[in-house]
């Protein structure tokens, strides 16, 4: 059975958002100026009033507005009206031309769909079941993050709206609704954001499926077919600062691949979504393939997704600054302000250890103790503060011993003892001696504890 409009819209909520970025609900009052006509439409969006299309839209555009801008019809589900509301921000409405009974109004701002936290699952269930029928709990769990991401997107509004005067009142008559034919979609090609990185023709050249449309926003693009009978899409998400691991379980991606020389993960044949996740530096590229109801014989979605990813990876690296802005210079965290060893501690150290230190070097970031005579045994102590945490040290120390030192958590391994500092960071103490000195009966950990107690006692 050919896909219905609801199936096509349910394939990606993000595409729907792009389609309804100008979505409007029409108030029942007439407008006495071009600005008022547009503003009343925008007010109605946030009021979710879809009952007055005939009042504020010209007769020639009413069917297009209903089909394109009413969530129930744009998404193809009656439940959409109750589940989705719209938010409009940074609104600016300006008449740029007026000639008798016709005016052009420039509308800019932002629009997003708002789904209450308690309703995200209901929206996902409604849209997914329209596409796939009844879903298992596992399928729903894997899909929810995708829908949450799509539903939380904010898209720009930048439209020229035509407003005309009919029967003495101003009504919107172009720019906010596009005709939707029963036998297909209008092919629309955006060149903004991610959509500007590759054309539909380039995507079509990568496999047997043809694409003639590209819709999206800054970091998302849906390449699709305007052939209603064989609707399909390839959706590209570029998320800065997101790792593969953060979404792998959500998509059910557990098949390792190498894509453009990068370690990627793909979903297996049982997953609800055919998705490929590729790390691009510190960012994440996700390619989701929605196949037509009757894909070409032998069609390999993974090969298609891989080819698309290999096209995008180098271009995303080059376009990153344009898409997300320059990476800010990291601000180094200050070293914890802990006064280190005080001059004169060497006498207490010698009395407690019998190690015979006669040289001490103390400054604001470290302190060290050394003997002038390294015979019969070589020994030294070096202590400094670090921004690292105990967990950081645990990553590279072999089987560290867990301790409490000077009342603080600590670990020890080999020559090193690391103590957690009260204000953050750690105190790293290295004690080296071979134990052959006559009269020496202390261990390196015991020596480190004397130094830690001295430093932390001074800090308090």
XYZ file of C-alpha atoms in Angstrom:
460
model
C 0.000 0.000 0.000
C 1.474 3.416 -0.870
C 2.452 5.626 2.050
C -0.044 8.123 3.362
C 0.737 11.711 4.194
C 0.842 10.745 7.884
C 3.410 8.039 7.153
C 5.620 10.414 5.196
C 5.462 13.045 7.931
C 5.979 10.481 10.668
C 9.247 9.430 9.071
C 10.978 12.391 10.703
C 9.641 14.882 13.185
C 12.494 17.215 12.360
C 11.366 17.429 8.743
C 7.865 18.212 9.931
C 9.243 21.006 12.057
C 10.920 22.476 9.001
C 7.623 22.221 7.112
C 5.640 23.919 9.858
C 8.278 26.467 10.818
C 5.751 29.088 9.757
C 2.817 27.169 11.258
C -0.010 29.405 12.274
C -3.332 29.273 14.065
C -5.819 31.868 12.968
C -7.762 34.116 15.322
C -11.385 34.877 14.572
C -10.937 38.656 14.331
C -10.145 40.570 11.141
C -7.037 42.747 10.823
C -6.977 46.435 9.961
C -3.346 46.588 8.770
C -0.802 44.270 7.105
C 1.265 44.070 10.312
C -1.819 43.246 12.359
C -2.771 40.413 9.982
C 0.610 38.739 10.434
C 0.848 39.461 14.161
C -2.585 37.999 14.827
C -1.491 34.829 13.053
C 1.597 34.591 15.253
C -0.427 35.246 18.404
C -2.747 32.424 17.409
C 0.196 30.043 16.988
C 0.984 30.214 20.675
C -2.717 30.088 21.538
C -3.146 26.926 19.404
C -6.310 28.363 17.814
C -6.786 26.616 14.462
C -10.450 27.501 13.989
C -10.253 30.763 12.092
C -8.442 30.040 8.820
C -11.280 31.563 6.831
C -11.064 34.860 8.739
C -7.442 35.830 8.258
C -6.313 33.925 5.141
C -7.406 34.737 1.623
C -9.728 32.250 -0.026
C -7.106 31.104 -2.568
C -4.668 30.078 0.194
C -6.978 28.532 2.792
C -6.593 24.925 1.666
C -2.791 25.274 1.502
C -2.644 26.821 4.972
C -4.763 24.062 6.468
C -2.756 21.330 4.755
C 0.631 22.803 5.594
C 0.315 24.697 8.855
C -2.274 22.924 10.979
C -0.265 20.289 12.964
C -3.071 17.766 12.606
C -2.834 17.949 8.805
C 0.863 18.759 8.404
C 1.841 15.745 10.516
C -1.155 13.752 9.378
C -2.552 12.891 12.829
C -5.505 14.426 14.644
C -3.725 13.848 17.962
C -0.944 16.250 16.956
C -3.075 19.291 17.833
C -3.396 18.181 21.433
C 0.201 17.000 21.852
C 2.155 19.816 20.195
C 2.162 23.543 20.853
C 4.341 26.196 19.267
C 6.698 28.801 20.687
C 7.725 31.893 18.706
C 10.662 33.999 19.783
C 12.451 37.149 18.668
C 9.499 38.180 16.513
C 9.957 41.048 14.051
C 7.201 42.114 11.624
C 7.885 44.902 9.133
C 6.013 46.156 6.050
C 8.596 46.392 3.268
C 6.245 47.319 0.399
C 2.642 48.445 0.048
C 0.760 49.189 -3.157
C -2.958 49.761 -2.824
C -4.571 46.555 -1.580
C -1.367 44.479 -1.585
C 1.495 44.598 0.921
C 4.696 42.644 1.545
C 5.585 41.960 5.177
C 9.013 40.717 6.269
C 8.664 38.225 9.127
C 11.681 37.064 11.123
C 12.062 35.185 14.397
C 12.361 31.629 15.651
C 9.906 28.780 16.079
C 10.027 25.536 18.006
C 7.615 22.759 18.857
C 6.928 22.310 22.545
C 6.016 18.911 23.931
C 5.663 18.602 27.686
C 7.999 16.083 29.309
C 5.122 13.845 30.254
C 3.932 13.782 26.617
C 7.152 13.013 24.727
C 6.469 9.298 24.927
C 2.880 9.788 23.752
C 4.051 11.820 20.740
C 6.712 9.238 19.900
C 4.217 6.381 20.223
C 1.681 8.132 18.000
C 4.143 8.981 15.228
C 6.039 5.707 15.369
C 2.958 3.519 15.366
C 1.634 5.463 12.374
C 4.797 4.405 10.540
C 5.558 0.950 11.931
C 2.468 -0.329 13.693
C 2.576 -1.545 17.263
C 6.039 -1.191 18.825
C 7.850 -3.161 21.494
C 9.156 -1.448 24.609
C 12.697 -1.953 23.291
C 11.923 -0.251 19.973
C 10.252 2.657 21.717
C 13.173 3.072 24.100
C 15.643 3.173 21.225
C 13.596 5.738 19.278
C 12.667 8.177 22.041
C 16.019 10.047 22.084
C 15.728 10.698 18.339
C 12.280 12.222 18.726
C 13.260 14.204 21.804
C 16.150 15.714 19.832
C 13.937 16.548 16.856
C 11.148 17.974 18.981
C 13.563 20.243 20.854
C 15.009 21.898 17.732
C 14.533 25.632 17.180
C 14.298 26.810 13.570
C 14.614 30.318 12.148
C 11.697 32.121 10.494
C 12.718 34.407 7.655
C 9.722 34.849 5.340
C 8.291 37.377 2.940
C 4.547 37.265 3.589
C 2.046 38.646 1.090
C -0.938 40.385 2.671
C -3.952 41.593 0.652
C -7.090 43.551 1.484
C -10.347 41.659 0.937
C -13.705 43.251 1.780
C -11.868 46.068 3.540
C -9.814 43.787 5.823
C -6.194 42.653 5.520
C -5.631 38.901 5.132
C -2.529 36.768 4.600
C -2.328 35.494 1.034
C 1.075 33.910 0.458
C 4.363 33.014 2.103
C 3.128 30.932 5.047
C 1.572 27.967 3.290
C 2.627 25.940 0.292
C 0.188 23.810 -1.728
C 0.405 20.105 -0.980
C -0.711 17.908 -3.838
C -2.204 14.516 -3.138
C 0.253 12.769 -5.471
C 3.527 14.239 -4.265
C 5.543 16.870 -2.420
C 7.018 20.016 -3.844
C 10.763 19.621 -4.361
C 12.432 22.211 -2.138
C 16.206 22.587 -1.915
C 17.661 24.513 1.025
C 21.280 25.644 0.966
C 21.403 26.786 4.583
C 23.378 25.065 7.357
C 24.060 21.364 6.870
C 21.858 21.341 3.729
C 24.394 23.635 2.098
C 27.206 21.100 2.493
C 25.910 18.715 -0.198
C 23.205 18.923 -2.852
C 20.425 16.352 -3.427
C 22.121 15.483 -6.729
C 25.334 14.601 -4.898
C 23.435 12.382 -2.462
C 21.592 10.701 -5.350
C 24.923 9.887 -7.029
C 25.980 7.784 -4.016
C 23.419 4.995 -4.456
C 20.315 3.740 -6.261
C 17.870 6.071 -4.454
C 17.148 9.490 -5.939
C 16.714 12.632 -3.853
C 15.446 15.971 -5.100
C 14.717 17.882 -1.876
C 16.765 19.178 1.040
C 15.001 20.676 4.047
C 16.396 21.451 7.437
C 18.054 23.988 9.645
C 21.463 24.819 11.030
C 22.754 21.364 12.021
C 20.132 19.070 10.485
C 19.177 18.286 6.891
C 16.673 15.816 5.491
C 17.317 14.819 1.878
C 14.118 13.325 0.508
C 12.138 12.376 -2.559
C 9.128 14.344 -3.752
C 7.708 11.136 -5.216
C 4.857 10.531 -2.809
C 4.430 6.929 -3.891
C 8.044 6.073 -3.015
C 8.870 8.550 -0.262
C 12.284 8.068 1.337
C 14.861 10.249 3.069
C 18.439 10.421 4.295
C 18.625 12.515 7.456
C 21.874 14.150 8.535
C 22.410 15.348 12.112
C 25.592 17.142 13.162
C 25.839 17.519 16.937
C 28.868 19.416 18.317
C 30.412 18.051 21.488
C 28.522 14.736 21.332
C 30.239 11.340 21.428
C 29.299 8.144 19.626
C 28.876 6.403 22.972
C 26.308 8.960 24.153
C 23.778 7.837 21.484
C 24.906 4.319 20.611
C 22.597 2.583 23.073
C 19.682 4.865 22.207
C 19.887 3.885 18.539
C 20.880 0.303 19.249
C 24.088 0.903 17.276
C 26.522 -1.902 18.079
C 28.034 -2.870 14.717
C 31.597 -1.483 14.453
C 32.668 0.010 11.111
C 35.434 2.191 9.762
C 34.083 5.221 7.924
C 36.404 7.831 6.391
C 39.169 6.360 8.531
C 37.119 6.860 11.716
C 35.758 4.208 14.127
C 31.977 4.321 13.628
C 28.983 2.346 14.893
C 25.939 1.231 12.898
C 22.636 -0.307 13.857
C 22.055 -3.973 13.157
C 19.264 -5.550 11.098
C 16.919 -5.778 14.102
C 17.111 -2.098 15.083
C 14.042 0.114 14.692
C 16.084 2.790 12.879
C 18.820 2.338 10.262
C 21.429 4.716 11.625
C 25.180 5.257 11.293
C 27.090 7.191 13.991
C 30.480 8.667 13.071
C 32.754 10.769 15.326
C 34.076 13.893 13.608
C 36.676 15.270 15.982
C 34.798 16.078 19.187
C 31.451 16.087 17.346
C 28.991 13.465 16.102
C 27.637 12.871 12.593
C 24.493 10.731 12.459
C 23.155 9.453 9.129
C 19.662 7.946 9.306
C 18.278 6.176 6.245
C 14.504 5.909 5.792
C 13.885 3.544 2.882
C 10.915 3.594 0.498
C 8.204 1.053 1.158
C 9.580 -0.997 -1.735
C 13.355 -0.378 -1.869
C 15.369 -1.399 -4.936
C 16.309 -5.063 -4.992
C 19.527 -5.645 -3.083
C 19.526 -2.142 -1.601
C 22.166 -1.866 1.154
C 21.286 0.963 3.539
C 24.624 0.624 5.319
C 26.564 1.161 2.097
C 24.365 4.172 1.326
C 24.854 5.675 4.807
C 28.610 5.038 4.669
C 28.942 6.749 1.284
C 26.996 9.770 2.586
C 29.130 9.944 5.740
C 32.356 9.770 3.728
C 31.088 12.678 1.616
C 30.187 14.747 4.679
C 33.105 14.105 7.064
C 35.763 16.279 5.364
C 33.211 18.951 4.491
C 31.896 19.133 8.056
C 35.425 19.536 9.359
C 35.913 22.471 6.976
C 32.496 24.007 7.752
C 32.497 23.512 11.529
C 33.247 27.131 12.434
C 30.411 28.315 10.173
C 27.977 25.795 11.699
C 28.776 26.109 15.410
C 31.127 29.065 15.735
C 34.813 29.092 16.730
C 35.946 26.810 19.521
C 36.647 28.967 22.578
C 40.116 28.832 24.042
C 40.099 26.604 27.119
C 40.357 28.449 30.407
C 42.900 26.680 32.600
C 41.660 25.864 36.053
C 43.752 27.492 38.778
C 46.063 25.280 40.751
C 44.557 24.699 44.214
C 45.920 27.279 46.593
C 47.643 25.091 49.158
C 50.763 26.469 50.855
C 53.445 23.834 50.396
C 56.227 22.790 52.747
C 57.460 25.540 55.030
C 61.164 26.280 55.416
C 62.580 24.457 58.435
C 60.435 21.327 58.074
C 63.625 19.501 57.070
C 64.653 19.227 60.738
C 61.358 17.571 61.709
C 61.625 15.288 58.676
C 65.144 14.144 59.577
C 64.206 13.534 63.205
C 61.233 11.374 62.196
C 62.881 9.390 59.400
C 66.632 9.304 60.036
C 67.177 9.959 56.330
C 69.642 12.800 56.789
C 68.316 15.414 54.372
C 70.429 18.561 54.289
C 68.985 20.382 51.265
C 65.454 21.739 50.964
C 63.928 23.707 48.077
C 60.546 25.292 48.790
C 58.479 27.519 46.451
C 54.842 28.222 45.694
C 54.250 25.123 43.574
C 56.570 22.416 44.885
C 59.015 21.387 47.562
C 61.875 18.894 47.537
C 64.384 17.404 49.974
C 67.728 15.889 49.040
C 70.881 14.708 50.820
C 74.250 16.156 49.917
C 75.779 12.689 50.229
C 73.968 10.049 48.223
C 75.950 7.188 49.762
C 75.230 4.599 50.990
C 71.653 4.997 49.631
C 70.098 7.507 47.234
C 66.913 9.160 48.439
C 64.797 12.236 47.761
C 61.311 13.653 48.333
C 59.411 15.772 45.800
C 55.879 17.151 46.390
C 53.663 19.338 44.197
C 49.983 20.167 43.698
C 48.087 19.051 40.591
C 44.732 19.778 38.934
C 44.237 16.045 38.409
C 41.844 14.049 40.570
C 42.343 10.699 42.255
C 40.236 9.117 39.512
C 42.585 10.586 36.908
C 45.560 8.964 38.625
C 43.734 5.667 38.984
C 43.566 5.454 35.190
C 47.331 5.110 34.771
C 48.623 3.794 38.134
C 48.807 0.011 38.391
C 46.653 -1.379 41.209
C 47.005 1.620 43.532
C 46.545 1.064 47.269
C 43.544 2.956 48.697
C 44.494 4.962 51.803
C 43.397 7.725 54.124
C 46.157 10.255 54.738
C 45.984 13.383 56.866
C 42.242 12.748 57.065
C 41.854 12.824 53.264
C 41.329 10.057 50.637
C 44.632 8.971 49.098
C 46.178 6.298 46.883
C 49.722 4.943 46.657
C 51.565 2.983 43.975
C 55.315 2.494 43.652
C 57.115 5.694 44.569
C 54.006 7.884 44.364
C 51.432 8.800 46.958
C 48.542 11.051 45.883
C 46.301 12.821 48.386
C 42.994 14.546 47.616
C 43.027 18.242 48.554
C 40.068 19.859 50.354
C 39.528 22.551 47.683
C 39.963 20.227 44.688
C 42.975 18.826 42.918
C 45.579 16.586 44.494
C 48.915 16.597 46.269
C 51.447 14.330 44.515
C 54.334 13.138 46.730
C 57.191 11.057 45.358
C 59.498 9.415 47.907
C 62.526 7.451 46.668
C 65.031 5.632 48.827
C 66.470 2.142 48.690
C 66.125 1.334 52.398
C 69.842 0.567 52.805
C 70.610 3.567 54.992
C 71.663 2.546 58.467
C 68.943 3.220 61.014
C 66.155 3.789 58.437
C 63.002 1.975 59.503
C 60.252 3.919 57.657
C 58.542 3.143 54.372
C 58.036 5.564 51.481
C 54.313 5.745 52.278
C 55.067 6.663 55.891
C 57.423 9.400 54.734
C 54.767 10.680 52.307
C 52.250 10.774 55.158
C 54.580 12.990 57.234
C 54.846 15.414 54.287
C 51.058 15.349 53.652
C 50.263 16.019 57.316
C 52.715 18.909 57.332
C 51.310 20.492 54.142
C 47.622 19.971 54.948
C 48.161 21.078 58.540
C 49.754 24.268 57.234
C 46.844 24.775 54.844
C 44.341 24.570 57.678
